[in-house]
């Protein structure tokens, strides 16, 4: 179970006009209140050797992009030359995947590379103090975070794989990349 940043929960409640109840949040994979076991598991996952961090602006749409945070993602390089890297984009919005290498191995060939993500406000990217949640929690901002991963890892052979909301995010990432000359387009 993952914990949800209270600001993210509040933003999602406003976005969906209050239809998210704690029972729905639990179904989405969130614990409305953090437990010691959940917090310890998240801390272990977030501090794993495979977890990397990159600096990201709180909002790329604002004129002041000097306010940044460390966006975390988990990366395992391909085991075979020429094998692609899967960038896994979980559903929700609000589900995460950092720390789930074992369950992801069942979905993808073992020699492929793998990037696991927790969106802003979730899991390893939660616990932030957000001054402007409406600017911070936007699909375009989530997409820009994924594009930053592609740039940071210098990926040129990768596949975007989304579940539920992750498919919407993958479509947005692809749109952003297609309008950028600085990033290689995904293979799928």
PDB file of N, CA, C and O in Angstrom, residues 47-111:
ATOM      1  N   UNK A  47      15.075   4.386  -0.767  1.00  0.00           N
ATOM      2  CA  UNK A  47      16.509   4.480  -0.537  1.00  0.00           C
ATOM      3  C   UNK A  47      17.288   3.326  -1.164  1.00  0.00           C
ATOM      4  O   UNK A  47      18.482   3.183  -0.910  1.00  0.00           O
ATOM      5  N   UNK A  48      16.627   2.535  -2.006  1.00  0.00           N
ATOM      6  CA  UNK A  48      17.302   1.421  -2.667  1.00  0.00           C
ATOM      7  C   UNK A  48      18.374   1.949  -3.613  1.00  0.00           C
ATOM      8  O   UNK A  48      18.281   3.074  -4.114  1.00  0.00           O
ATOM      9  N   UNK A  49      19.392   1.151  -3.870  1.00  0.00           N
ATOM     10  CA  UNK A  49      20.490   1.562  -4.756  1.00  0.00           C
ATOM     11  C   UNK A  49      20.017   1.827  -6.173  1.00  0.00           C
ATOM     12  O   UNK A  49      20.654   2.569  -6.914  1.00  0.00           O
ATOM     13  N   UNK A  50      18.898   1.231  -6.571  1.00  0.00           N
ATOM     14  CA  UNK A  50      18.386   1.402  -7.930  1.00  0.00           C
ATOM     15  C   UNK A  50      17.544   2.658  -8.094  1.00  0.00           C
ATOM     16  O   UNK A  50      17.128   2.987  -9.202  1.00  0.00           O
ATOM     17  N   UNK A  51      17.274   3.370  -6.988  1.00  0.00           N
ATOM     18  CA  UNK A  51      16.466   4.589  -7.055  1.00  0.00           C
ATOM     19  C   UNK A  51      17.373   5.784  -7.352  1.00  0.00           C
ATOM     20  O   UNK A  51      18.396   5.971  -6.705  1.00  0.00           O
ATOM     21  N   UNK A  52      16.966   6.542  -8.358  1.00  0.00           N
ATOM     22  CA  UNK A  52      17.729   7.716  -8.787  1.00  0.00           C
ATOM     23  C   UNK A  52      16.871   8.959  -8.575  1.00  0.00           C
ATOM     24  O   UNK A  52      15.648   8.862  -8.473  1.00  0.00           O
ATOM     25  N   UNK A  53      17.502  10.110  -8.545  1.00  0.00           N
ATOM     26  CA  UNK A  53      16.772  11.360  -8.397  1.00  0.00           C
ATOM     27  C   UNK A  53      17.262  12.405  -9.381  1.00  0.00           C
ATOM     28  O   UNK A  53      18.452  12.462  -9.698  1.00  0.00           O
ATOM     29  N   UNK A  54      16.314  13.193  -9.883  1.00  0.00           N
ATOM     30  CA  UNK A  54      16.649  14.315 -10.771  1.00  0.00           C
ATOM     31  C   UNK A  54      15.899  15.548 -10.282  1.00  0.00           C
ATOM     32  O   UNK A  54      14.812  15.434  -9.716  1.00  0.00           O
ATOM     33  N   UNK A  55      16.498  16.697 -10.472  1.00  0.00           N
ATOM     34  CA  UNK A  55      15.856  17.942 -10.064  1.00  0.00           C
ATOM     35  C   UNK A  55      14.798  18.338 -11.083  1.00  0.00           C
ATOM     36  O   UNK A  55      15.047  18.324 -12.286  1.00  0.00           O
ATOM     37  N   UNK A  56      13.612  18.660 -10.583  1.00  0.00           N
ATOM     38  CA  UNK A  56      12.485  19.053 -11.425  1.00  0.00           C
ATOM     39  C   UNK A  56      11.859  20.315 -10.873  1.00  0.00           C
ATOM     40  O   UNK A  56      11.790  20.491  -9.653  1.00  0.00           O
ATOM     41  N   UNK A  57      11.375  21.203 -11.749  1.00  0.00           N
ATOM     42  CA  UNK A  57      10.656  22.377 -11.251  1.00  0.00           C
ATOM     43  C   UNK A  57       9.303  21.957 -10.680  1.00  0.00           C
ATOM     44  O   UNK A  57       8.706  20.977 -11.146  1.00  0.00           O
ATOM     45  N   UNK A  58       8.829  22.684  -9.690  1.00  0.00           N
ATOM     46  CA  UNK A  58       7.501  22.391  -9.161  1.00  0.00           C
ATOM     47  C   UNK A  58       6.454  22.541 -10.259  1.00  0.00           C
ATOM     48  O   UNK A  58       5.498  21.801 -10.320  1.00  0.00           O
ATOM     49  N   UNK A  59       6.656  23.513 -11.130  1.00  0.00           N
ATOM     50  CA  UNK A  59       5.740  23.711 -12.252  1.00  0.00           C
ATOM     51  C   UNK A  59       6.513  24.235 -13.447  1.00  0.00           C
ATOM     52  O   UNK A  59       7.142  25.285 -13.362  1.00  0.00           O
ATOM     53  N   UNK A  60       6.475  23.510 -14.553  1.00  0.00           N
ATOM     54  CA  UNK A  60       7.168  23.972 -15.754  1.00  0.00           C
ATOM     55  C   UNK A  60       6.345  25.002 -16.512  1.00  0.00           C
ATOM     56  O   UNK A  60       6.845  25.645 -17.422  1.00  0.00           O
ATOM     57  N   UNK A  61       5.078  25.191 -16.118  1.00  0.00           N
ATOM     58  CA  UNK A  61       4.223  26.150 -16.804  1.00  0.00           C
ATOM     59  C   UNK A  61       4.295  27.549 -16.195  1.00  0.00           C
ATOM     60  O   UNK A  61       3.795  28.498 -16.761  1.00  0.00           O
ATOM     61  N   UNK A  62       4.898  27.667 -15.039  1.00  0.00           N
ATOM     62  CA  UNK A  62       5.039  28.962 -14.379  1.00  0.00           C
ATOM     63  C   UNK A  62       6.314  29.652 -14.852  1.00  0.00           C
ATOM     64  O   UNK A  62       7.278  28.992 -15.228  1.00  0.00           O
ATOM     65  N   UNK A  63       6.315  30.955 -14.812  1.00  0.00           N
ATOM     66  CA  UNK A  63       7.505  31.690 -15.263  1.00  0.00           C
ATOM     67  C   UNK A  63       8.688  31.481 -14.316  1.00  0.00           C
ATOM     68  O   UNK A  63       9.831  31.488 -14.743  1.00  0.00           O
ATOM     69  N   UNK A  64       8.416  31.262 -13.019  1.00  0.00           N
ATOM     70  CA  UNK A  64       9.487  31.028 -12.056  1.00  0.00           C
ATOM     71  C   UNK A  64       9.667  29.528 -11.874  1.00  0.00           C
ATOM     72  O   UNK A  64       8.869  28.875 -11.210  1.00  0.00           O
ATOM     73  N   UNK A  65      10.694  28.966 -12.504  1.00  0.00           N
ATOM     74  CA  UNK A  65      10.959  27.528 -12.370  1.00  0.00           C
ATOM     75  C   UNK A  65      12.132  27.274 -11.429  1.00  0.00           C
ATOM     76  O   UNK A  65      12.717  26.205 -11.441  1.00  0.00           O
ATOM     77  N   UNK A  66      12.467  28.290 -10.593  1.00  0.00           N
ATOM     78  CA  UNK A  66      13.608  28.129  -9.692  1.00  0.00           C
ATOM     79  C   UNK A  66      13.286  27.201  -8.514  1.00  0.00           C
ATOM     80  O   UNK A  66      14.185  26.594  -7.949  1.00  0.00           O
ATOM     81  N   UNK A  67      12.017  27.089  -8.145  1.00  0.00           N
ATOM     82  CA  UNK A  67      11.634  26.186  -7.065  1.00  0.00           C
ATOM     83  C   UNK A  67      11.633  24.765  -7.605  1.00  0.00           C
ATOM     84  O   UNK A  67      10.898  24.449  -8.540  1.00  0.00           O
ATOM     85  N   UNK A  68      12.473  23.906  -7.022  1.00  0.00           N
ATOM     86  CA  UNK A  68      12.603  22.535  -7.524  1.00  0.00           C
ATOM     87  C   UNK A  68      12.430  21.519  -6.402  1.00  0.00           C
ATOM     88  O   UNK A  68      12.441  21.863  -5.224  1.00  0.00           O
ATOM     89  N   UNK A  69      12.288  20.285  -6.799  1.00  0.00           N
ATOM     90  CA  UNK A  69      12.257  19.157  -5.876  1.00  0.00           C
ATOM     91  C   UNK A  69      13.001  18.008  -6.551  1.00  0.00           C
ATOM     92  O   UNK A  69      13.249  18.034  -7.754  1.00  0.00           O
ATOM     93  N   UNK A  70      13.361  17.001  -5.776  1.00  0.00           N
ATOM     94  CA  UNK A  70      14.029  15.829  -6.331  1.00  0.00           C
ATOM     95  C   UNK A  70      12.974  14.796  -6.699  1.00  0.00           C
ATOM     96  O   UNK A  70      12.282  14.275  -5.829  1.00  0.00           O
ATOM     97  N   UNK A  71      12.848  14.551  -7.999  1.00  0.00           N
ATOM     98  CA  UNK A  71      11.912  13.544  -8.500  1.00  0.00           C
ATOM     99  C   UNK A  71      12.638  12.207  -8.534  1.00  0.00           C
ATOM    100  O   UNK A  71      13.704  12.087  -9.132  1.00  0.00           O
ATOM    101  N   UNK A  72      12.065  11.202  -7.874  1.00  0.00           N
ATOM    102  CA  UNK A  72      12.717   9.897  -7.784  1.00  0.00           C
ATOM    103  C   UNK A  72      12.050   8.889  -8.715  1.00  0.00           C
ATOM    104  O   UNK A  72      10.843   8.919  -8.930  1.00  0.00           O
ATOM    105  N   UNK A  73      12.885   8.006  -9.264  1.00  0.00           N
ATOM    106  CA  UNK A  73      12.420   6.898 -10.084  1.00  0.00           C
ATOM    107  C   UNK A  73      13.399   5.752  -9.897  1.00  0.00           C
ATOM    108  O   UNK A  73      14.515   5.938  -9.436  1.00  0.00           O
ATOM    109  N   UNK A  74      12.957   4.558 -10.230  1.00  0.00           N
ATOM    110  CA  UNK A  74      13.811   3.385 -10.068  1.00  0.00           C
ATOM    111  C   UNK A  74      14.225   2.885 -11.454  1.00  0.00           C
ATOM    112  O   UNK A  74      13.406   2.813 -12.363  1.00  0.00           O
ATOM    113  N   UNK A  75      15.499   2.532 -11.588  1.00  0.00           N
ATOM    114  CA  UNK A  75      16.017   2.134 -12.897  1.00  0.00           C
ATOM    115  C   UNK A  75      16.871   0.889 -12.801  1.00  0.00           C
ATOM    116  O   UNK A  75      17.728   0.778 -11.928  1.00  0.00           O
ATOM    117  N   UNK A  76      16.599  -0.034 -13.716  1.00  0.00           N
ATOM    118  CA  UNK A  76      17.468  -1.180 -13.922  1.00  0.00           C
ATOM    119  C   UNK A  76      17.794  -1.220 -15.406  1.00  0.00           C
ATOM    120  O   UNK A  76      16.904  -1.265 -16.249  1.00  0.00           O
ATOM    121  N   UNK A  77      19.067  -1.173 -15.736  1.00  0.00           N
ATOM    122  CA  UNK A  77      19.517  -1.151 -17.130  1.00  0.00           C
ATOM    123  C   UNK A  77      19.207  -2.475 -17.812  1.00  0.00           C
ATOM    124  O   UNK A  77      19.113  -3.516 -17.157  1.00  0.00           O
ATOM    125  N   UNK A  78      19.060  -2.452 -19.149  1.00  0.00           N
ATOM    126  CA  UNK A  78      18.861  -3.710 -19.879  1.00  0.00           C
ATOM    127  C   UNK A  78      20.028  -4.663 -19.644  1.00  0.00           C
ATOM    128  O   UNK A  78      21.172  -4.235 -19.500  1.00  0.00           O
ATOM    129  N   UNK A  79      19.738  -5.961 -19.627  1.00  0.00           N
ATOM    130  CA  UNK A  79      20.774  -6.977 -19.428  1.00  0.00           C
ATOM    131  C   UNK A  79      21.386  -7.429 -20.745  1.00  0.00           C
ATOM    132  O   UNK A  79      22.367  -8.145 -20.744  1.00  0.00           O
ATOM    133  N   UNK A  80      20.779  -7.022 -21.849  1.00  0.00           N
ATOM    134  CA  UNK A  80      21.247  -7.449 -23.169  1.00  0.00           C
ATOM    135  C   UNK A  80      21.399  -6.221 -24.064  1.00  0.00           C
ATOM    136  O   UNK A  80      20.543  -5.342 -24.078  1.00  0.00           O
ATOM    137  N   UNK A  81      22.491  -6.148 -24.792  1.00  0.00           N
ATOM    138  CA  UNK A  81      22.701  -5.051 -25.740  1.00  0.00           C
ATOM    139  C   UNK A  81      21.566  -5.076 -26.760  1.00  0.00           C
ATOM    140  O   UNK A  81      21.217  -6.124 -27.296  1.00  0.00           O
ATOM    141  N   UNK A  82      20.967  -3.915 -26.980  1.00  0.00           N
ATOM    142  CA  UNK A  82      19.876  -3.803 -27.943  1.00  0.00           C
ATOM    143  C   UNK A  82      18.493  -4.007 -27.355  1.00  0.00           C
ATOM    144  O   UNK A  82      17.501  -3.754 -28.023  1.00  0.00           O
ATOM    145  N   UNK A  83      18.414  -4.486 -26.104  1.00  0.00           N
ATOM    146  CA  UNK A  83      17.109  -4.672 -25.468  1.00  0.00           C
ATOM    147  C   UNK A  83      16.548  -3.305 -25.078  1.00  0.00           C
ATOM    148  O   UNK A  83      17.288  -2.417 -24.642  1.00  0.00           O
ATOM    149  N   UNK A  84      15.249  -3.105 -25.225  1.00  0.00           N
ATOM    150  CA  UNK A  84      14.663  -1.815 -24.861  1.00  0.00           C
ATOM    151  C   UNK A  84      14.513  -1.660 -23.349  1.00  0.00           C
ATOM    152  O   UNK A  84      14.664  -2.623 -22.595  1.00  0.00           O
ATOM    153  N   UNK A  85      14.214  -0.466 -22.953  1.00  0.00           N
ATOM    154  CA  UNK A  85      13.873  -0.164 -21.564  1.00  0.00           C
ATOM    155  C   UNK A  85      12.384   0.142 -21.514  1.00  0.00           C
ATOM    156  O   UNK A  85      11.892   0.953 -22.298  1.00  0.00           O
ATOM    157  N   UNK A  86      11.674  -0.511 -20.620  1.00  0.00           N
ATOM    158  CA  UNK A  86      10.254  -0.253 -20.403  1.00  0.00           C
ATOM    159  C   UNK A  86      10.142   0.851 -19.357  1.00  0.00           C
ATOM    160  O   UNK A  86      10.738   0.757 -18.282  1.00  0.00           O
ATOM    161  N   UNK A  87       9.394   1.900 -19.663  1.00  0.00           N
ATOM    162  CA  UNK A  87       9.069   2.915 -18.660  1.00  0.00           C
ATOM    163  C   UNK A  87       7.636   2.634 -18.235  1.00  0.00           C
ATOM    164  O   UNK A  87       6.695   2.815 -19.006  1.00  0.00           O
ATOM    165  N   UNK A  88       7.490   2.154 -17.008  1.00  0.00           N
ATOM    166  CA  UNK A  88       6.176   1.758 -16.498  1.00  0.00           C
ATOM    167  C   UNK A  88       5.499   2.960 -15.846  1.00  0.00           C
ATOM    168  O   UNK A  88       6.046   3.582 -14.928  1.00  0.00           O
ATOM    169  N   UNK A  89       4.297   3.273 -16.337  1.00  0.00           N
ATOM    170  CA  UNK A  89       3.522   4.399 -15.830  1.00  0.00           C
ATOM    171  C   UNK A  89       2.264   3.841 -15.165  1.00  0.00           C
ATOM    172  O   UNK A  89       1.353   3.366 -15.850  1.00  0.00           O
ATOM    173  N   UNK A  90       2.220   3.850 -13.824  1.00  0.00           N
ATOM    174  CA  UNK A  90       1.098   3.223 -13.115  1.00  0.00           C
ATOM    175  C   UNK A  90      -0.202   4.010 -13.269  1.00  0.00           C
ATOM    176  O   UNK A  90      -0.204   5.158 -13.709  1.00  0.00           O
ATOM    177  N   UNK A  91      -1.287   3.371 -12.884  1.00  0.00           N
ATOM    178  CA  UNK A  91      -2.610   3.976 -12.993  1.00  0.00           C
ATOM    179  C   UNK A  91      -2.937   4.910 -11.854  1.00  0.00           C
ATOM    180  O   UNK A  91      -2.086   5.365 -11.111  1.00  0.00           O
ATOM    181  N   UNK A  92      -4.195   5.159 -11.726  1.00  0.00           N
ATOM    182  CA  UNK A  92      -4.687   6.062 -10.678  1.00  0.00           C
ATOM    183  C   UNK A  92      -5.610   7.120 -11.281  1.00  0.00           C
ATOM    184  O   UNK A  92      -6.648   6.766 -11.786  1.00  0.00           O
ATOM    185  N   UNK A  93      -5.177   8.381 -11.328  1.00  0.00           N
ATOM    186  CA  UNK A  93      -3.852   8.841 -10.942  1.00  0.00           C
ATOM    187  C   UNK A  93      -3.629   8.685  -9.443  1.00  0.00           C
ATOM    188  O   UNK A  93      -4.554   8.845  -8.667  1.00  0.00           O
ATOM    189  N   UNK A  94      -2.428   8.335  -9.125  1.00  0.00           N
ATOM    190  CA  UNK A  94      -2.046   8.234  -7.740  1.00  0.00           C
ATOM    191  C   UNK A  94      -1.425   6.925  -7.327  1.00  0.00           C
ATOM    192  O   UNK A  94      -1.004   6.788  -6.189  1.00  0.00           O
ATOM    193  N   UNK A  95      -1.349   5.947  -8.212  1.00  0.00           N
ATOM    194  CA  UNK A  95      -0.661   4.708  -7.874  1.00  0.00           C
ATOM    195  C   UNK A  95       0.820   4.869  -8.183  1.00  0.00           C
ATOM    196  O   UNK A  95       1.190   5.635  -9.059  1.00  0.00           O
ATOM    197  N   UNK A  96       1.652   4.127  -7.485  1.00  0.00           N
ATOM    198  CA  UNK A  96       3.082   4.162  -7.718  1.00  0.00           C
ATOM    199  C   UNK A  96       3.603   2.781  -8.061  1.00  0.00           C
ATOM    200  O   UNK A  96       2.869   1.796  -8.009  1.00  0.00           O
ATOM    201  N   UNK A  97       4.881   2.709  -8.426  1.00  0.00           N
ATOM    202  CA  UNK A  97       5.460   1.409  -8.762  1.00  0.00           C
ATOM    203  C   UNK A  97       6.874   1.204  -8.237  1.00  0.00           C
ATOM    204  O   UNK A  97       7.398   0.108  -8.328  1.00  0.00           O
ATOM    205  N   UNK A  98       7.499   2.243  -7.678  1.00  0.00           N
ATOM    206  CA  UNK A  98       8.858   2.081  -7.167  1.00  0.00           C
ATOM    207  C   UNK A  98       8.855   1.001  -6.093  1.00  0.00           C
ATOM    208  O   UNK A  98       8.011   0.992  -5.207  1.00  0.00           O
ATOM    209  N   UNK A  99       9.810   0.076  -6.201  1.00  0.00           N
ATOM    210  CA  UNK A  99       9.920  -1.028  -5.252  1.00  0.00           C
ATOM    211  C   UNK A  99       9.204  -2.286  -5.714  1.00  0.00           C
ATOM    212  O   UNK A  99       9.228  -3.297  -5.029  1.00  0.00           O
ATOM    213  N   UNK A 100       8.576  -2.258  -6.893  1.00  0.00           N
ATOM    214  CA  UNK A 100       7.807  -3.397  -7.392  1.00  0.00           C
ATOM    215  C   UNK A 100       8.523  -4.177  -8.496  1.00  0.00           C
ATOM    216  O   UNK A 100       7.891  -4.747  -9.372  1.00  0.00           O
ATOM    217  N   UNK A 101       9.866  -4.210  -8.476  1.00  0.00           N
ATOM    218  CA  UNK A 101      10.606  -4.925  -9.517  1.00  0.00           C
ATOM    219  C   UNK A 101      10.155  -6.382  -9.631  1.00  0.00           C
ATOM    220  O   UNK A 101       9.999  -6.915 -10.723  1.00  0.00           O
ATOM    221  N   UNK A 102       9.943  -7.040  -8.503  1.00  0.00           N
ATOM    222  CA  UNK A 102       9.595  -8.468  -8.533  1.00  0.00           C
ATOM    223  C   UNK A 102       8.302  -8.698  -9.307  1.00  0.00           C
ATOM    224  O   UNK A 102       8.243  -9.581 -10.172  1.00  0.00           O
ATOM    225  N   UNK A 103       7.268  -7.919  -9.035  1.00  0.00           N
ATOM    226  CA  UNK A 103       6.001  -8.128  -9.752  1.00  0.00           C
ATOM    227  C   UNK A 103       6.093  -7.669 -11.202  1.00  0.00           C
ATOM    228  O   UNK A 103       5.413  -8.213 -12.070  1.00  0.00           O
ATOM    229  N   UNK A 104       6.938  -6.711 -11.497  1.00  0.00           N
ATOM    230  CA  UNK A 104       7.096  -6.243 -12.876  1.00  0.00           C
ATOM    231  C   UNK A 104       7.818  -7.283 -13.733  1.00  0.00           C
ATOM    232  O   UNK A 104       7.586  -7.369 -14.935  1.00  0.00           O
ATOM    233  N   UNK A 105       8.684  -8.075 -13.117  1.00  0.00           N
ATOM    234  CA  UNK A 105       9.417  -9.112 -13.864  1.00  0.00           C
ATOM    235  C   UNK A 105       8.459 -10.098 -14.519  1.00  0.00           C
ATOM    236  O   UNK A 105       8.770 -10.684 -15.543  1.00  0.00           O
ATOM    237  N   UNK A 106       7.287 -10.290 -13.911  1.00  0.00           N
ATOM    238  CA  UNK A 106       6.297 -11.205 -14.482  1.00  0.00           C
ATOM    239  C   UNK A 106       5.681 -10.630 -15.755  1.00  0.00           C
ATOM    240  O   UNK A 106       5.173 -11.374 -16.582  1.00  0.00           O
ATOM    241  N   UNK A 107       5.724  -9.319 -15.926  1.00  0.00           N
ATOM    242  CA  UNK A 107       5.070  -8.660 -17.050  1.00  0.00           C
ATOM    243  C   UNK A 107       5.982  -8.462 -18.253  1.00  0.00           C
ATOM    244  O   UNK A 107       5.503  -8.336 -19.372  1.00  0.00           O
ATOM    245  N   UNK A 108       7.284  -8.380 -18.023  1.00  0.00           N
ATOM    246  CA  UNK A 108       8.214  -8.014 -19.084  1.00  0.00           C
ATOM    247  C   UNK A 108       9.367  -9.003 -19.161  1.00  0.00           C
ATOM    248  O   UNK A 108       9.740  -9.607 -18.164  1.00  0.00           O
ATOM    249  N   UNK A 109       9.957  -9.141 -20.346  1.00  0.00           N
ATOM    250  CA  UNK A 109      11.127 -10.018 -20.463  1.00  0.00           C
ATOM    251  C   UNK A 109      12.235  -9.595 -19.498  1.00  0.00           C
ATOM    252  O   UNK A 109      12.468  -8.396 -19.287  1.00  0.00           O
ATOM    253  N   UNK A 110      12.899 -10.566 -18.915  1.00  0.00           N
ATOM    254  CA  UNK A 110      13.903 -10.313 -17.886  1.00  0.00           C
ATOM    255  C   UNK A 110      15.105  -9.513 -18.382  1.00  0.00           C
ATOM    256  O   UNK A 110      15.750  -8.830 -17.603  1.00  0.00           O
ATOM    257  N   UNK A 111      15.404  -9.579 -19.686  1.00  0.00           N
ATOM    258  CA  UNK A 111      16.582  -8.862 -20.178  1.00  0.00           C
ATOM    259  C   UNK A 111      16.292  -7.418 -20.567  1.00  0.00           C
ATOM    260  O   UNK A 111      17.199  -6.673 -20.909  1.00  0.00           O
TER     261      UNK A 111
END
